[in-house]
Amino acid sequence: MKRTTCAILVLTLLFIMGTSAMAEDIKLKDTILKLDYNPIKINLPDCTTQIAVVKFTESSPINQIGKSQIFRYLPSIDVGTWIGKAVYSQLKSQGLNVEYYETMDEAGDMFIITGIANKVFINRPGQLEMEYKIQFDGMVSKNNKLLFAQNYISKQEKDMLNTGDNAGKLMAGLHDTFPIFLPQALKIINEN
């Protein structure tokens, strides 16, 4: 009887220790995604006005930008800075007179292109699946007056053997939305 009780206790302890070890293996590892932006060719209207691009705010802090079965993806820079600098890089690459600022106050009385980052997220439920979503509100203002605001969303689901670089998929989301957002923003600036 004592041997049976002892054996049950030993087996219970081994089971508990094994379950704890498996729980440690399941814990997601943090990995940092390097967020950057490479401009693409976009058909933009001519605009000779000096434009300020201001860092995007975040509707709520975006500290995690994705997950897989193994990793939790963290941004290399804050998402608002990433989108703001991407807008700046895109406009600068096409020869527009543009400056980047961290705050609206620094931009002064120039036309300001800015926005709110609502969602930037990658989900990799399996090795052969990938979903991403980028959602932001793009805005144009001047002298503290909002001239334009619209919501933009890019999302994709892919089933493929090699879904490519995770950060590159997020940049592709900006490539999807900028050809819509930036011509609209410049049109508003030209009309005012």
PDB file of C-alpha atoms in Angstrom:
ATOM      1  CA  MET A   1       0.000   0.000   0.000  1.00  0.00           C
ATOM      2  CA  LYS A   2       2.824   2.365   0.941  1.00  0.00           C
ATOM      3  CA  ARG A   3       4.647   1.531  -2.299  1.00  0.00           C
ATOM      4  CA  THR A   4       1.514   2.245  -4.355  1.00  0.00           C
ATOM      5  CA  THR A   5       0.979   5.610  -2.617  1.00  0.00           C
ATOM      6  CA  CYS A   6       4.647   6.476  -3.049  1.00  0.00           C
ATOM      7  CA  ALA A   7       4.527   5.502  -6.740  1.00  0.00           C
ATOM      8  CA  ILE A   8       1.409   7.646  -7.274  1.00  0.00           C
ATOM      9  CA  LEU A   9       3.113  10.630  -5.584  1.00  0.00           C
ATOM     10  CA  VAL A  10       6.239  10.218  -7.725  1.00  0.00           C
ATOM     11  CA  LEU A  11       4.182   9.954 -10.917  1.00  0.00           C
ATOM     12  CA  THR A  12       2.131  13.016  -9.916  1.00  0.00           C
ATOM     13  CA  LEU A  13       5.311  15.022  -9.272  1.00  0.00           C
ATOM     14  CA  LEU A  14       6.788  13.954 -12.611  1.00  0.00           C
ATOM     15  CA  PHE A  15       3.563  14.927 -14.394  1.00  0.00           C
ATOM     16  CA  ILE A  16       3.512  18.358 -12.720  1.00  0.00           C
ATOM     17  CA  MET A  17       7.185  18.967 -13.517  1.00  0.00           C
ATOM     18  CA  GLY A  18       6.680  17.871 -17.132  1.00  0.00           C
ATOM     19  CA  THR A  19       3.651  20.144 -17.528  1.00  0.00           C
ATOM     20  CA  SER A  20       5.627  23.078 -16.102  1.00  0.00           C
ATOM     21  CA  ALA A  21       8.483  22.422 -18.519  1.00  0.00           C
ATOM     22  CA  MET A  22       6.065  22.329 -21.463  1.00  0.00           C
ATOM     23  CA  ALA A  23       4.476  25.602 -20.319  1.00  0.00           C
ATOM     24  CA  GLU A  24       7.928  27.216 -20.457  1.00  0.00           C
ATOM     25  CA  ASP A  25       8.394  25.968 -24.016  1.00  0.00           C
ATOM     26  CA  ILE A  26       5.041  27.449 -25.070  1.00  0.00           C
ATOM     27  CA  LYS A  27       5.927  30.921 -23.761  1.00  0.00           C
ATOM     28  CA  LEU A  28       6.353  33.213 -26.778  1.00  0.00           C
ATOM     29  CA  LYS A  29       9.794  34.637 -27.437  1.00  0.00           C
ATOM     30  CA  ASP A  30      10.089  38.361 -28.121  1.00  0.00           C
ATOM     31  CA  THR A  31      11.609  39.319 -31.448  1.00  0.00           C
ATOM     32  CA  ILE A  32      12.006  42.825 -32.823  1.00  0.00           C
ATOM     33  CA  LEU A  33      10.812  43.580 -36.349  1.00  0.00           C
ATOM     34  CA  LYS A  34      12.854  46.306 -38.017  1.00  0.00           C
ATOM     35  CA  LEU A  35      10.248  48.686 -39.388  1.00  0.00           C
ATOM     36  CA  ASP A  36      11.473  50.733 -42.320  1.00  0.00           C
ATOM     37  CA  TYR A  37      10.064  52.084 -45.556  1.00  0.00           C
ATOM     38  CA  ASN A  38      11.227  52.065 -49.172  1.00  0.00           C
ATOM     39  CA  PRO A  39       9.376  54.596 -51.355  1.00  0.00           C
ATOM     40  CA  ILE A  40       7.527  53.426 -54.452  1.00  0.00           C
ATOM     41  CA  LYS A  41       6.419  55.357 -57.528  1.00  0.00           C
ATOM     42  CA  ILE A  42       3.008  56.939 -56.931  1.00  0.00           C
ATOM     43  CA  ASN A  43       1.119  59.240 -59.287  1.00  0.00           C
ATOM     44  CA  LEU A  44       0.866  62.412 -57.224  1.00  0.00           C
ATOM     45  CA  PRO A  45      -0.542  65.787 -58.253  1.00  0.00           C
ATOM     46  CA  ASP A  46       1.948  68.639 -58.534  1.00  0.00           C
ATOM     47  CA  CYS A  47       2.263  70.603 -55.310  1.00  0.00           C
ATOM     48  CA  THR A  48       4.666  73.513 -54.769  1.00  0.00           C
ATOM     49  CA  THR A  49       3.466  74.327 -51.232  1.00  0.00           C
ATOM     50  CA  GLN A  50       5.768  73.512 -48.331  1.00  0.00           C
ATOM     51  CA  ILE A  51       4.303  70.599 -46.365  1.00  0.00           C
ATOM     52  CA  ALA A  52       4.954  69.425 -42.819  1.00  0.00           C
ATOM     53  CA  VAL A  53       4.638  65.750 -42.021  1.00  0.00           C
ATOM     54  CA  VAL A  54       4.037  65.173 -38.322  1.00  0.00           C
ATOM     55  CA  LYS A  55       4.552  61.946 -36.417  1.00  0.00           C
ATOM     56  CA  PHE A  56       1.325  59.933 -36.288  1.00  0.00           C
ATOM     57  CA  THR A  57      -0.244  59.397 -32.893  1.00  0.00           C
ATOM     58  CA  GLU A  58      -1.428  55.961 -31.790  1.00  0.00           C
ATOM     59  CA  SER A  59      -5.083  55.427 -30.879  1.00  0.00           C
ATOM     60  CA  SER A  60      -3.757  53.229 -28.077  1.00  0.00           C
ATOM     61  CA  PRO A  61      -0.113  52.254 -27.514  1.00  0.00           C
ATOM     62  CA  ILE A  62       0.993  49.673 -30.080  1.00  0.00           C
ATOM     63  CA  ASN A  63       3.648  47.754 -28.172  1.00  0.00           C
ATOM     64  CA  GLN A  64       3.188  44.434 -29.965  1.00  0.00           C
ATOM     65  CA  ILE A  65       2.777  44.228 -33.739  1.00  0.00           C
ATOM     66  CA  GLY A  66       2.260  40.538 -34.215  1.00  0.00           C
ATOM     67  CA  LYS A  67       2.601  36.973 -33.153  1.00  0.00           C
ATOM     68  CA  SER A  68       3.294  33.502 -34.447  1.00  0.00           C
ATOM     69  CA  GLN A  69       3.279  30.125 -32.760  1.00  0.00           C
ATOM     70  CA  ILE A  70       6.742  30.881 -31.373  1.00  0.00           C
ATOM     71  CA  PHE A  71       7.297  34.642 -31.437  1.00  0.00           C
ATOM     72  CA  ARG A  72       5.704  37.830 -30.230  1.00  0.00           C
ATOM     73  CA  TYR A  73       6.753  40.614 -32.625  1.00  0.00           C
ATOM     74  CA  LEU A  74       7.740  43.994 -31.203  1.00  0.00           C
ATOM     75  CA  PRO A  75       8.345  47.152 -33.281  1.00  0.00           C
ATOM     76  CA  SER A  76      11.905  48.477 -33.652  1.00  0.00           C
ATOM     77  CA  ILE A  77      10.561  52.048 -33.399  1.00  0.00           C
ATOM     78  CA  ASP A  78       7.207  53.352 -32.288  1.00  0.00           C
ATOM     79  CA  VAL A  79       4.534  52.835 -34.926  1.00  0.00           C
ATOM     80  CA  GLY A  80       3.540  56.524 -35.097  1.00  0.00           C
ATOM     81  CA  THR A  81       7.106  57.519 -35.971  1.00  0.00           C
ATOM     82  CA  TRP A  82       7.343  54.704 -38.529  1.00  0.00           C
ATOM     83  CA  ILE A  83       4.209  55.774 -40.435  1.00  0.00           C
ATOM     84  CA  GLY A  84       5.035  59.493 -40.211  1.00  0.00           C
ATOM     85  CA  LYS A  85       8.574  58.983 -41.497  1.00  0.00           C
ATOM     86  CA  ALA A  86       7.246  56.679 -44.232  1.00  0.00           C
ATOM     87  CA  VAL A  87       4.899  59.458 -45.435  1.00  0.00           C
ATOM     88  CA  TYR A  88       7.812  61.915 -45.319  1.00  0.00           C
ATOM     89  CA  SER A  89      10.134  59.541 -47.239  1.00  0.00           C
ATOM     90  CA  GLN A  90       7.489  58.874 -49.878  1.00  0.00           C
ATOM     91  CA  LEU A  91       6.785  62.564 -50.508  1.00  0.00           C
ATOM     92  CA  LYS A  92      10.482  63.557 -50.376  1.00  0.00           C
ATOM     93  CA  SER A  93      11.398  60.814 -52.862  1.00  0.00           C
ATOM     94  CA  GLN A  94       8.996  62.366 -55.353  1.00  0.00           C
ATOM     95  CA  GLY A  95      10.524  65.826 -55.081  1.00  0.00           C
ATOM     96  CA  LEU A  96       7.996  67.577 -52.858  1.00  0.00           C
ATOM     97  CA  ASN A  97       8.990  70.371 -50.483  1.00  0.00           C
ATOM     98  CA  VAL A  98       8.440  68.507 -47.213  1.00  0.00           C
ATOM     99  CA  GLU A  99       9.816  68.547 -43.663  1.00  0.00           C
ATOM    100  CA  TYR A 100       9.318  66.054 -40.819  1.00  0.00           C
ATOM    101  CA  TYR A 101       8.322  67.132 -37.289  1.00  0.00           C
ATOM    102  CA  GLU A 102       7.602  65.288 -34.071  1.00  0.00           C
ATOM    103  CA  THR A 103       4.772  67.611 -32.963  1.00  0.00           C
ATOM    104  CA  MET A 104       2.105  69.837 -34.490  1.00  0.00           C
ATOM    105  CA  ASP A 105       3.524  72.870 -32.627  1.00  0.00           C
ATOM    106  CA  GLU A 106       6.905  72.427 -34.343  1.00  0.00           C
ATOM    107  CA  ALA A 107       5.185  72.415 -37.743  1.00  0.00           C
ATOM    108  CA  GLY A 108       3.767  75.899 -37.187  1.00  0.00           C
ATOM    109  CA  ASP A 109       1.392  77.292 -39.800  1.00  0.00           C
ATOM    110  CA  MET A 110       2.344  74.988 -42.688  1.00  0.00           C
ATOM    111  CA  PHE A 111      -0.039  72.482 -44.213  1.00  0.00           C
ATOM    112  CA  ILE A 112       0.299  69.379 -42.047  1.00  0.00           C
ATOM    113  CA  ILE A 113      -0.099  65.771 -43.104  1.00  0.00           C
ATOM    114  CA  THR A 114      -0.438  63.486 -40.099  1.00  0.00           C
ATOM    115  CA  GLY A 115      -2.760  60.871 -38.721  1.00  0.00           C
ATOM    116  CA  ILE A 116      -3.608  58.258 -36.144  1.00  0.00           C
ATOM    117  CA  ALA A 117      -2.233  54.714 -36.235  1.00  0.00           C
ATOM    118  CA  ASN A 118      -5.095  52.420 -35.245  1.00  0.00           C
ATOM    119  CA  LYS A 119      -3.734  48.939 -35.941  1.00  0.00           C
ATOM    120  CA  VAL A 120      -0.505  47.444 -37.229  1.00  0.00           C
ATOM    121  CA  PHE A 121      -0.466  43.694 -36.751  1.00  0.00           C
ATOM    122  CA  ILE A 122       0.871  40.458 -38.217  1.00  0.00           C
ATOM    123  CA  ASN A 123      -0.534  37.076 -37.273  1.00  0.00           C
ATOM    124  CA  ARG A 124       1.215  33.880 -38.318  1.00  0.00           C
ATOM    125  CA  PRO A 125      -1.025  31.069 -37.060  1.00  0.00           C
ATOM    126  CA  GLY A 126       1.110  28.508 -38.915  1.00  0.00           C
ATOM    127  CA  GLN A 127       4.235  28.326 -41.051  1.00  0.00           C
ATOM    128  CA  LEU A 128       2.194  28.399 -44.239  1.00  0.00           C
ATOM    129  CA  GLU A 129      -0.271  31.099 -43.214  1.00  0.00           C
ATOM    130  CA  MET A 130       0.113  34.823 -42.684  1.00  0.00           C
ATOM    131  CA  GLU A 131      -2.335  37.653 -42.061  1.00  0.00           C
ATOM    132  CA  TYR A 132      -1.490  41.316 -41.747  1.00  0.00           C
ATOM    133  CA  LYS A 133      -3.492  44.444 -41.137  1.00  0.00           C
ATOM    134  CA  ILE A 134      -2.569  48.112 -41.204  1.00  0.00           C
ATOM    135  CA  GLN A 135      -5.214  50.667 -40.339  1.00  0.00           C
ATOM    136  CA  PHE A 136      -4.707  54.396 -39.910  1.00  0.00           C
ATOM    137  CA  ASP A 137      -6.571  57.678 -40.178  1.00  0.00           C
ATOM    138  CA  GLY A 138      -4.835  60.059 -42.585  1.00  0.00           C
ATOM    139  CA  MET A 139      -5.364  63.781 -42.009  1.00  0.00           C
ATOM    140  CA  VAL A 140      -4.545  67.202 -43.427  1.00  0.00           C
ATOM    141  CA  SER A 141      -4.749  70.349 -41.332  1.00  0.00           C
ATOM    142  CA  LYS A 142      -3.653  73.982 -41.382  1.00  0.00           C
ATOM    143  CA  ASN A 143      -3.746  76.548 -38.574  1.00  0.00           C
ATOM    144  CA  ASN A 144      -5.358  74.027 -36.196  1.00  0.00           C
ATOM    145  CA  LYS A 145      -8.211  73.449 -38.643  1.00  0.00           C
ATOM    146  CA  LEU A 146      -8.850  69.912 -39.877  1.00  0.00           C
ATOM    147  CA  LEU A 147      -9.268  70.000 -43.670  1.00  0.00           C
ATOM    148  CA  PHE A 148      -9.425  66.279 -44.392  1.00  0.00           C
ATOM    149  CA  ALA A 149      -9.599  62.967 -42.530  1.00  0.00           C
ATOM    150  CA  GLN A 150     -10.190  59.467 -43.813  1.00  0.00           C
ATOM    151  CA  ASN A 151      -9.610  55.917 -42.599  1.00  0.00           C
ATOM    152  CA  TYR A 152      -7.339  53.598 -44.628  1.00  0.00           C
ATOM    153  CA  ILE A 153      -7.040  49.828 -44.239  1.00  0.00           C
ATOM    154  CA  SER A 154      -4.796  47.278 -45.871  1.00  0.00           C
ATOM    155  CA  LYS A 155      -5.178  43.635 -44.937  1.00  0.00           C
ATOM    156  CA  GLN A 156      -4.169  40.381 -46.527  1.00  0.00           C
ATOM    157  CA  GLU A 157      -4.305  36.700 -45.774  1.00  0.00           C
ATOM    158  CA  LYS A 158      -1.827  34.452 -47.522  1.00  0.00           C
ATOM    159  CA  ASP A 159      -1.426  30.713 -47.712  1.00  0.00           C
ATOM    160  CA  MET A 160       1.935  29.985 -49.242  1.00  0.00           C
ATOM    161  CA  LEU A 161       5.102  28.099 -48.571  1.00  0.00           C
ATOM    162  CA  ASN A 162       7.254  31.202 -48.100  1.00  0.00           C
ATOM    163  CA  THR A 163       5.352  34.256 -46.942  1.00  0.00           C
ATOM    164  CA  GLY A 164       8.508  36.379 -46.906  1.00  0.00           C
ATOM    165  CA  ASP A 165       9.782  38.934 -44.450  1.00  0.00           C
ATOM    166  CA  ASN A 166       7.289  39.950 -41.749  1.00  0.00           C
ATOM    167  CA  ALA A 167       8.327  43.624 -41.601  1.00  0.00           C
ATOM    168  CA  GLY A 168       8.205  43.713 -45.403  1.00  0.00           C
ATOM    169  CA  LYS A 169       4.556  42.645 -45.299  1.00  0.00           C
ATOM    170  CA  LEU A 170       3.776  45.585 -43.031  1.00  0.00           C
ATOM    171  CA  MET A 171       5.603  47.935 -45.424  1.00  0.00           C
ATOM    172  CA  ALA A 172       3.508  46.437 -48.240  1.00  0.00           C
ATOM    173  CA  GLY A 173       0.451  47.582 -46.285  1.00  0.00           C
ATOM    174  CA  LEU A 174       1.700  51.167 -46.508  1.00  0.00           C
ATOM    175  CA  HIS A 175       2.408  50.627 -50.217  1.00  0.00           C
ATOM    176  CA  ASP A 176      -1.256  49.598 -50.593  1.00  0.00           C
ATOM    177  CA  THR A 177      -2.652  52.668 -48.816  1.00  0.00           C
ATOM    178  CA  PHE A 178      -0.300  55.525 -49.763  1.00  0.00           C
ATOM    179  CA  PRO A 179      -1.348  55.601 -53.472  1.00  0.00           C
ATOM    180  CA  ILE A 180      -4.866  56.408 -52.220  1.00  0.00           C
ATOM    181  CA  PHE A 181      -4.102  58.599 -49.198  1.00  0.00           C
ATOM    182  CA  LEU A 182      -1.314  60.840 -50.504  1.00  0.00           C
ATOM    183  CA  PRO A 183      -2.990  61.999 -53.763  1.00  0.00           C
ATOM    184  CA  GLN A 184      -6.123  62.842 -51.755  1.00  0.00           C
ATOM    185  CA  ALA A 185      -4.068  64.759 -49.170  1.00  0.00           C
ATOM    186  CA  LEU A 186      -2.207  66.754 -51.848  1.00  0.00           C
ATOM    187  CA  LYS A 187      -5.459  67.545 -53.644  1.00  0.00           C
ATOM    188  CA  ILE A 188      -6.838  69.066 -50.436  1.00  0.00           C
ATOM    189  CA  ILE A 189      -3.637  71.093 -49.949  1.00  0.00           C
ATOM    190  CA  ASN A 190      -3.801  72.400 -53.544  1.00  0.00           C
ATOM    191  CA  GLU A 191      -7.458  73.387 -53.133  1.00  0.00           C
ATOM    192  CA  ASN A 192      -6.773  75.371 -49.964  1.00  0.00           C
TER     193      ASN A 192
END
